[in-house]
mmCIF file of C-alpha atoms in Angstrom:
data_model
loop_
_atom_site.group_PDB
_atom_site.id
_atom_site.type_symbol
_atom_site.label_atom_id
_atom_site.label_comp_id
_atom_site.label_asym_id
_atom_site.label_seq_id
_atom_site.Cartn_x
_atom_site.Cartn_y
_atom_site.Cartn_z
ATOM 1 C CA MET A 39 108.434 85.703 69.760
ATOM 2 C CA LEU A 40 111.293 86.373 71.611
ATOM 3 C CA VAL A 41 110.646 88.977 74.992
ATOM 4 C CA ASP A 42 112.810 89.260 77.935
ATOM 5 C CA ASN A 43 112.139 90.212 81.411
ATOM 6 C CA HIS A 44 112.393 94.736 80.259
ATOM 7 C CA ASN A 45 110.738 93.962 77.351
ATOM 8 C CA ARG A 46 112.827 93.992 74.485
ATOM 9 C CA LYS A 47 112.302 91.922 71.239
ATOM 10 C CA ILE A 48 114.954 89.677 70.766
ATOM 11 C CA ASN A 49 115.123 89.312 67.359
ATOM 12 C CA TYR A 50 118.903 89.358 66.595
ATOM 13 C CA LEU A 51 121.686 86.180 66.709
ATOM 14 C CA ARG A 52 125.349 85.995 66.732
ATOM 15 C CA LEU A 53 126.185 82.780 66.203
ATOM 16 C CA ALA A 54 129.403 82.121 66.634
ATOM 17 C CA VAL A 55 130.807 79.206 64.324
ATOM 18 C CA THR A 56 134.729 78.279 65.745
ATOM 19 C CA ASP A 57 136.313 79.755 68.251
ATOM 20 C CA ARG A 58 139.405 79.961 65.353
ATOM 21 C CA CYS A 59 141.076 82.920 64.315
ATOM 22 C CA ASN A 60 144.252 83.152 62.189
ATOM 23 C CA LEU A 61 144.948 86.667 63.027
ATOM 24 C CA ARG A 62 146.562 87.049 66.423
ATOM 25 C CA CYS A 63 145.195 90.821 66.958
ATOM 26 C CA ASN A 64 146.858 92.005 70.255
ATOM 27 C CA TYR A 65 143.362 93.517 71.675
ATOM 28 C CA CYS A 66 142.153 90.030 71.366
ATOM 29 C CA MET A 67 144.724 87.435 72.272
ATOM 30 C CA PRO A 68 148.228 87.415 73.412
ATOM 31 C CA SER A 69 150.257 86.573 70.909
ATOM 32 C CA GLU A 70 150.667 82.782 71.246
ATOM 33 C CA GLY A 71 146.859 82.602 71.536
ATOM 34 C CA ILE A 72 144.520 81.188 73.680
ATOM 35 C CA GLN A 73 143.386 77.879 74.533
ATOM 36 C CA PHE A 74 140.975 76.840 71.703
ATOM 37 C CA ALA A 75 138.070 74.434 72.064
ATOM 38 C CA GLU A 76 138.449 70.644 70.926
ATOM 39 C CA SER A 77 136.336 69.637 67.450
ATOM 40 C CA LYS A 78 134.326 67.738 69.046
ATOM 41 C CA LYS A 79 133.231 70.480 72.022
ATOM 42 C CA LEU A 80 132.003 72.664 69.371
ATOM 43 C CA PHE A 81 129.234 72.813 67.199
ATOM 44 C CA SER A 82 128.752 70.844 64.155
ATOM 45 C CA ILE A 83 127.450 72.664 60.763
ATOM 46 C CA GLU A 84 124.348 69.750 61.089
ATOM 47 C CA GLU A 85 123.997 71.230 64.895
ATOM 48 C CA LEU A 86 124.556 74.374 63.800
ATOM 49 C CA CYS A 87 122.146 74.479 61.178
ATOM 50 C CA LYS A 88 119.525 72.712 63.395
ATOM 51 C CA LEU A 89 120.201 75.736 66.360
ATOM 52 C CA SER A 90 119.920 77.836 63.347
ATOM 53 C CA GLU A 91 116.544 76.755 62.678
ATOM 54 C CA ILE A 92 115.072 76.531 65.882
ATOM 55 C CA MET A 93 116.525 80.251 67.006
ATOM 56 C CA VAL A 94 114.189 81.148 63.681
ATOM 57 C CA GLY A 95 111.387 79.495 64.885
ATOM 58 C CA GLN A 96 111.340 81.494 68.018
ATOM 59 C CA GLY A 97 111.408 84.335 66.409
ATOM 60 C CA ILE A 98 114.995 85.242 65.434
ATOM 61 C CA ASP A 99 115.054 86.694 61.789
ATOM 62 C CA LYS A 100 118.285 88.411 61.606
ATOM 63 C CA ILE A 101 121.675 85.787 62.051
ATOM 64 C CA ARG A 102 125.541 87.074 62.442
ATOM 65 C CA ILE A 103 127.950 84.809 61.578
ATOM 66 C CA THR A 104 130.820 85.244 63.809
ATOM 67 C CA GLY A 105 133.865 83.468 64.846
ATOM 68 C CA GLY A 106 136.810 83.803 65.698
ATOM 69 C CA GLU A 107 137.534 84.266 62.047
ATOM 70 C CA PRO A 108 134.306 82.149 60.545
ATOM 71 C CA PHE A 109 135.994 81.171 57.298
ATOM 72 C CA VAL A 110 138.530 79.149 58.717
ATOM 73 C CA ARG A 111 135.577 76.374 58.912
ATOM 74 C CA LYS A 112 136.321 75.260 55.730
ATOM 75 C CA ASP A 113 132.371 73.624 56.069
ATOM 76 C CA ILE A 114 130.887 77.283 56.347
ATOM 77 C CA MET A 115 128.679 76.814 53.586
ATOM 78 C CA VAL A 116 126.892 74.512 53.874
ATOM 79 C CA LEU A 117 125.398 76.624 56.598
ATOM 80 C CA LEU A 118 124.641 79.759 54.594
ATOM 81 C CA HIS A 119 123.003 77.716 51.994
ATOM 82 C CA LYS A 120 120.677 76.281 54.914
ATOM 83 C CA LEU A 121 120.251 79.545 56.274
ATOM 84 C CA SER A 122 119.469 81.398 52.798
ATOM 85 C CA ALA A 123 116.931 78.810 52.221
ATOM 86 C CA LEU A 124 114.861 79.261 56.098
ATOM 87 C CA GLU A 125 111.854 81.026 55.806
ATOM 88 C CA GLY A 126 111.345 83.895 58.036
ATOM 89 C CA LEU A 127 114.803 85.078 58.224
ATOM 90 C CA GLU A 128 115.131 88.279 56.522
ATOM 91 C CA ASP A 129 118.726 89.202 57.617
ATOM 92 C CA ILE A 130 122.279 87.083 57.361
ATOM 93 C CA SER A 131 125.044 88.827 57.934
ATOM 94 C CA ILE A 132 128.894 88.211 58.291
ATOM 95 C CA THR A 133 131.590 89.701 60.244
ATOM 96 C CA THR A 134 135.102 88.466 58.958
ATOM 97 C CA ASN A 135 138.840 89.658 59.334
ATOM 98 C CA ALA A 136 138.551 89.231 54.806
ATOM 99 C CA THR A 137 141.847 86.691 55.189
ATOM 100 C CA LEU A 138 139.698 84.061 53.418
ATOM 101 C CA ILE A 139 136.356 85.185 51.807
ATOM 102 C CA GLY A 140 137.731 85.571 48.300
ATOM 103 C CA PRO A 141 137.288 82.467 47.426
ATOM 104 C CA TYR A 142 133.508 82.303 48.841
ATOM 105 C CA ILE A 143 132.914 86.234 47.574
ATOM 106 C CA GLU A 144 130.622 84.810 43.979
ATOM 107 C CA GLU A 145 128.962 82.036 45.911
ATOM 108 C CA LEU A 146 127.984 84.650 48.803
ATOM 109 C CA LYS A 147 126.443 86.753 46.108
ATOM 110 C CA SER A 148 124.517 83.794 44.265
ATOM 111 C CA LEU A 149 122.788 83.291 47.816
ATOM 112 C CA GLY A 150 121.965 87.140 47.975
ATOM 113 C CA ILE A 151 123.921 87.284 51.138
ATOM 114 C CA ARG A 152 125.440 91.076 50.939
ATOM 115 C CA ASN A 153 125.969 92.425 54.343
ATOM 116 C CA ILE A 154 129.590 91.851 55.384
ATOM 117 C CA ASN A 155 131.640 93.685 58.168
ATOM 118 C CA VAL A 156 134.614 93.389 57.946
ATOM 119 C CA SER A 157 137.419 94.045 60.773
ATOM 120 C CA LEU A 158 139.948 96.001 59.852
ATOM 121 C CA ASP A 159 141.940 98.059 62.657
ATOM 122 C CA ALA A 160 144.339 100.191 60.356
ATOM 123 C CA ILE A 161 144.601 101.529 57.297
ATOM 124 C CA HIS A 162 148.527 101.262 56.859
ATOM 125 C CA LYS A 163 149.861 97.857 56.489
ATOM 126 C CA GLU A 164 152.786 99.066 59.108
ATOM 127 C CA THR A 165 149.997 99.556 61.429
ATOM 128 C CA PHE A 166 147.584 96.431 60.937
ATOM 129 C CA GLU A 167 150.923 94.324 60.960
ATOM 130 C CA LYS A 168 152.247 95.462 63.842
ATOM 131 C CA ILE A 169 147.914 95.224 65.729
ATOM 132 C CA THR A 170 147.212 91.765 63.905
ATOM 133 C CA ARG A 171 150.938 90.030 63.824
ATOM 134 C CA ARG A 172 150.774 88.344 60.714
ATOM 135 C CA ASP A 173 151.581 89.736 57.634
ATOM 136 C CA GLN A 174 147.864 89.656 55.258
ATOM 137 C CA TYR A 175 147.567 93.011 54.504
ATOM 138 C CA ASP A 176 147.370 92.920 51.025
ATOM 139 C CA ILE A 177 144.727 89.931 50.571
ATOM 140 C CA VAL A 178 142.773 92.010 53.687
ATOM 141 C CA TYR A 179 142.454 95.752 51.610
ATOM 142 C CA ASN A 180 141.851 93.431 47.939
ATOM 143 C CA ASN A 181 139.025 91.886 49.453
ATOM 144 C CA LEU A 182 137.776 94.576 51.103
ATOM 145 C CA ILE A 183 137.650 96.433 47.780
ATOM 146 C CA ARG A 184 136.488 93.497 45.643
ATOM 147 C CA LEU A 185 133.560 93.148 48.215
ATOM 148 C CA ILE A 186 132.833 97.121 48.174
ATOM 149 C CA THR A 187 133.319 96.971 44.236
ATOM 150 C CA GLU A 188 131.089 93.986 43.651
ATOM 151 C CA GLY A 189 127.831 95.466 45.379
ATOM 152 C CA PHE A 190 128.268 93.824 48.748
ATOM 153 C CA ASN A 191 126.708 96.220 51.785
ATOM 154 C CA VAL A 192 129.911 96.507 53.553
ATOM 155 C CA ARG A 193 130.461 97.750 57.235
ATOM 156 C CA ILE A 194 134.195 98.524 58.010
ATOM 157 C CA ASN A 195 134.971 97.392 62.396
ATOM 158 C CA PHE A 196 137.983 99.453 63.442
ATOM 159 C CA ILE A 197 138.731 99.383 67.154
ATOM 160 C CA ALA A 198 140.395 102.142 68.387
ATOM 161 C CA LEU A 199 143.348 101.133 69.908
ATOM 162 C CA GLU A 200 145.151 104.176 71.858
ATOM 163 C CA ASN A 201 148.857 104.342 71.385
ATOM 164 C CA GLN A 202 148.247 102.217 68.286
ATOM 165 C CA ASN A 203 145.903 102.842 65.175
ATOM 166 C CA ILE A 204 145.192 106.447 66.096
ATOM 167 C CA GLN A 205 146.575 108.025 63.821
ATOM 168 C CA ASP A 206 144.890 106.125 60.943
ATOM 169 C CA ILE A 207 141.376 107.393 62.114
ATOM 170 C CA ILE A 208 142.201 110.617 59.784
ATOM 171 C CA PRO A 209 143.257 107.898 56.642
ATOM 172 C CA ILE A 210 140.965 105.601 56.686
ATOM 173 C CA LEU A 211 137.995 108.172 56.512
ATOM 174 C CA GLU A 212 139.933 110.068 53.522
ATOM 175 C CA LEU A 213 140.163 106.656 52.173
ATOM 176 C CA MET A 214 136.459 105.346 52.360
ATOM 177 C CA LYS A 215 135.368 108.755 51.146
ATOM 178 C CA HIS A 216 135.291 107.337 47.741
ATOM 179 C CA TYR A 217 132.855 104.251 48.402
ATOM 180 C CA PRO A 218 129.408 103.691 49.865
ATOM 181 C CA VAL A 219 130.702 102.419 53.281
ATOM 182 C CA SER A 220 129.913 102.474 57.054
ATOM 183 C CA VAL A 221 133.685 103.028 58.778
ATOM 184 C CA ARG A 222 132.177 101.983 62.713
ATOM 185 C CA PHE A 223 134.908 103.310 65.105
ATOM 186 C CA LEU A 224 134.351 101.037 69.085
ATOM 187 C CA GLU A 225 135.842 101.753 71.828
ATOM 188 C CA GLU A 226 138.344 99.093 72.648
ATOM 189 C CA MET A 227 137.126 96.140 74.977
ATOM 190 C CA PRO A 228 138.835 94.280 77.994
ATOM 191 C CA PHE A 229 137.965 90.707 76.977
ATOM 192 C CA ASN A 230 141.728 90.247 75.533
ATOM 193 C CA GLY A 231 142.304 86.911 76.722
ATOM 194 C CA GLY A 232 144.130 88.245 79.801
ATOM 195 C CA SER A 233 146.906 89.848 77.692
ATOM 196 C CA LYS A 234 146.095 92.953 79.606
ATOM 197 C CA LYS A 235 144.121 94.777 82.127
ATOM 198 C CA PHE A 236 142.284 97.941 81.675
ATOM 199 C CA GLU A 237 139.497 99.707 83.702
ATOM 200 C CA SER A 238 139.149 102.994 82.332
ATOM 201 C CA ILE A 239 139.774 104.257 78.082
ATOM 202 C CA THR A 240 141.119 107.297 76.833
ATOM 203 C CA TRP A 241 139.661 107.072 73.161
ATOM 204 C CA ASN A 242 135.823 106.904 73.956
ATOM 205 C CA TYR A 243 133.106 107.447 71.377
ATOM 206 C CA LYS A 244 133.722 111.421 72.558
ATOM 207 C CA LYS A 245 136.810 111.867 72.112
ATOM 208 C CA ILE A 246 136.901 109.669 68.802
ATOM 209 C CA LEU A 247 134.207 112.617 67.435
ATOM 210 C CA ASN A 248 135.838 115.389 68.509
ATOM 211 C CA HIS A 249 138.998 113.795 66.626
ATOM 212 C CA ILE A 250 136.615 113.408 63.387
ATOM 213 C CA ILE A 251 135.619 116.610 63.614
ATOM 214 C CA SER A 252 138.710 118.775 64.132
ATOM 215 C CA GLU A 253 139.623 117.484 60.321
ATOM 216 C CA PHE A 254 136.082 117.334 58.846
ATOM 217 C CA PRO A 255 134.350 120.621 60.295
ATOM 218 C CA GLU A 256 131.213 119.441 58.440
ATOM 219 C CA VAL A 257 129.215 116.736 60.498
ATOM 220 C CA THR A 258 125.831 115.992 59.961
ATOM 221 C CA LEU A 259 124.080 113.275 62.193
ATOM 222 C CA LEU A 260 122.378 110.757 60.633
ATOM 223 C CA PRO A 261 118.859 108.765 61.695
ATOM 224 C CA SER A 262 119.146 105.012 63.219
ATOM 225 C CA PRO A 263 117.493 102.281 64.011
ATOM 226 C CA LYS A 264 116.257 102.644 67.712
ATOM 227 C CA THR A 265 117.939 99.086 68.119
ATOM 228 C CA SER A 266 121.081 100.100 66.539
ATOM 229 C CA THR A 267 124.630 100.053 68.387
ATOM 230 C CA SER A 268 126.093 103.006 66.364
ATOM 231 C CA VAL A 269 125.742 106.636 65.932
ATOM 232 C CA ASN A 270 125.804 107.985 62.777
ATOM 233 C CA TYR A 271 127.413 110.118 60.943
ATOM 234 C CA GLN A 272 128.080 112.044 57.156
ATOM 235 C CA ILE A 273 130.962 113.908 56.338
ATOM 236 C CA LYS A 274 130.106 116.624 53.561
ATOM 237 C CA GLY A 275 131.431 115.114 50.332
ATOM 238 C CA HIS A 276 131.909 111.788 51.545
ATOM 239 C CA LYS A 277 129.753 109.115 50.123
ATOM 240 C CA GLY A 278 130.419 106.849 52.890
ATOM 241 C CA THR A 279 129.557 107.810 56.627
ATOM 242 C CA PHE A 280 131.255 107.099 60.060
ATOM 243 C CA GLY A 281 129.837 105.489 62.954
ATOM 244 C CA LEU A 282 130.101 105.735 66.618
ATOM 245 C CA ILE A 283 129.914 102.669 68.620
ATOM 246 C CA PRO A 284 130.431 102.747 72.381
ATOM 247 C CA SER A 285 131.120 99.379 73.350
ATOM 248 C CA PHE A 286 132.587 99.883 76.686
ATOM 249 C CA SER A 287 130.853 102.860 77.310
ATOM 250 C CA ARG A 288 127.447 101.002 77.112
ATOM 251 C CA THR A 289 124.638 103.915 76.202
ATOM 252 C CA PHE A 290 122.759 101.441 73.687
ATOM 253 C CA CYS A 291 121.930 98.704 76.214
ATOM 254 C CA GLY A 292 118.475 100.041 77.068
ATOM 255 C CA SER A 293 117.830 98.787 73.568
ATOM 256 C CA CYS A 294 119.269 95.644 72.998
ATOM 257 C CA ASN A 295 118.142 92.875 71.366
ATOM 258 C CA ARG A 296 120.611 90.743 70.964
ATOM 259 C CA LEU A 297 121.627 87.799 71.723
ATOM 260 C CA ARG A 298 124.438 85.355 71.307
ATOM 261 C CA ILE A 299 125.099 81.716 70.834
ATOM 262 C CA SER A 300 128.928 80.778 71.448
ATOM 263 C CA ALA A 301 130.575 78.267 69.204
ATOM 264 C CA THR A 302 131.078 76.099 71.922
ATOM 265 C CA GLY A 303 127.283 76.173 72.908
ATOM 266 C CA ASP A 304 127.449 79.239 75.582
ATOM 267 C CA VAL A 305 124.066 80.940 75.505
ATOM 268 C CA ILE A 306 126.009 85.119 76.165
ATOM 269 C CA THR A 307 122.662 87.836 76.386
ATOM 270 C CA CYS A 308 125.691 90.672 77.928
ATOM 271 C CA LEU A 309 129.384 90.618 76.653
ATOM 272 C CA TYR A 310 130.148 91.891 79.911
ATOM 273 C CA GLY A 311 128.361 88.995 81.974
ATOM 274 C CA LYS A 312 128.791 84.702 82.323
ATOM 275 C CA PRO A 313 126.997 82.449 79.938
ATOM 276 C CA ARG A 314 123.426 81.791 80.776
ATOM 277 C CA ALA A 315 123.728 78.395 79.558
ATOM 278 C CA ASN A 316 125.509 76.274 77.594
ATOM 279 C CA LEU A 317 123.275 73.899 74.325
ATOM 280 C CA LEU A 318 126.122 71.548 73.594
ATOM 281 C CA ASP A 319 124.935 68.925 75.544
ATOM 282 C CA VAL A 320 121.471 69.597 74.970
ATOM 283 C CA MET A 321 121.606 69.721 71.164
ATOM 284 C CA ARG A 322 123.178 66.040 71.549
ATOM 285 C CA SER A 323 120.220 64.775 74.225
ATOM 286 C CA GLU A 324 116.654 64.071 73.475
ATOM 287 C CA ASN A 325 114.164 66.618 73.268
ATOM 288 C CA ALA A 326 116.791 68.688 71.746
ATOM 289 C CA GLU A 327 114.082 71.086 70.533
ATOM 290 C CA GLN A 328 111.858 71.651 73.017
ATOM 291 C CA ASN A 329 114.963 71.720 75.748
ATOM 292 C CA ILE A 330 117.295 73.986 73.611
ATOM 293 C CA THR A 331 113.740 76.786 73.909
ATOM 294 C CA ALA A 332 113.475 76.017 77.226
ATOM 295 C CA HIS A 333 116.843 76.904 78.031
ATOM 296 C CA ILE A 334 116.592 80.135 75.492
ATOM 297 C CA LEU A 335 113.953 81.408 77.245
ATOM 298 C CA GLN A 336 115.303 81.120 80.947
ATOM 299 C CA ALA A 337 118.053 82.952 79.557
ATOM 300 C CA ILE A 338 116.859 86.016 78.296
ATOM 301 C CA GLY A 339 114.026 85.861 80.937
ATOM 302 C CA THR A 340 116.980 86.607 83.469
ATOM 303 C CA ARG A 341 119.175 89.350 81.843
ATOM 304 C CA SER A 342 120.511 92.418 83.193
ATOM 305 C CA LYS A 343 119.241 95.908 81.989
ATOM 306 C CA THR A 344 122.786 97.316 81.212
ATOM 307 C CA GLY A 345 126.459 96.065 80.984
ATOM 308 C CA PHE A 346 127.034 98.022 84.081
ATOM 309 C CA GLU A 347 124.369 95.569 85.428
ATOM 310 C CA GLU A 348 125.575 92.715 83.965
ATOM 311 C CA GLN A 349 129.277 93.298 85.138
ATOM 312 C CA GLU A 350 128.445 94.311 88.393
ATOM 313 C CA ARG A 351 127.177 90.707 88.841
ATOM 314 C CA TYR A 352 129.985 88.599 87.684
ATOM 315 C CA LYS A 353 134.034 88.736 88.293
ATOM 316 C CA GLY A 354 136.362 87.523 85.974
ATOM 317 C CA VAL A 355 135.055 88.082 82.788
ATOM 318 C CA PHE A 356 137.709 90.008 81.820
ATOM 319 C CA GLU A 357 140.200 87.264 81.609
ATOM 320 C CA ASN A 358 137.581 86.019 78.556
ATOM 321 C CA SER A 359 138.921 86.116 74.698
ATOM 322 C CA MET A 360 136.497 87.648 71.751
ATOM 323 C CA THR A 361 137.486 85.074 69.700
ATOM 324 C CA SER A 362 135.832 82.712 72.931
ATOM 325 C CA ILE A 363 132.820 84.474 73.097
ATOM 326 C CA GLY A 364 131.624 85.476 69.422
ATOM 327 C CA GLY A 365 133.646 88.402 68.313
#
């Protein structure tokens, strides 16, 4: 079992398999993109399989596959087959932009991988194209509806972007009321590859909630697990639910149970700080399992209690892009 220096059990790993993405969302990176890592500086699929096995052996029972966009990797299913066979791993989840997932849906079903988070910051095509800078809306929408209708547990992640997509908040709830889907509204975070600077946000979780209640006044607060990052609600008459994730306000830090490992091997205990270790060279050296275990224990033994405390310790972390730190 992994327990950090604040007596929090760490059982959830967000594992990035690539830093590459086929979209260019304006809150994530500049229009020209960022400098992606060379292939040799990324974990191979075999290394990701080995790393996953080591982490499950240490007590990780939930792994979320992230990117970049995970399905940019042509060999992603090799890893997912490995994960599905790992004893002790109870939950395999994927976060995707749903542009490339279509050909893999049947195979994912056969592996029993049903928890899919779809990053979708607009329900109108014009808004989608302005944010992503790509003409992929129809593919994303069709794959989203297919995932829902084929029985996947789908959650939509919608980042509230001032002056960009606020007008889509109510319409996406109107559309998704017919489906058993959770639409989760996230506060914008300052990890955009240096494309812009900000110190505060207007559309925090309280303002998003008030905006929703102004249209749907009959809202019920739902119970959530202690480690949940979202505060969840049910609108009367809706099959779906919605959640609020205070990713900038950071009200959920006290129960954080997660660890991130980037595609280049960085061990990240909090998005608002810097990596505590890098496992790439460790993985490629002798005694890899023993040394990886030691690095992980060292990293979680020096965690900050909150994202605000972590931010105070480090400067310049906001220059990162979300695609390079596990999205």
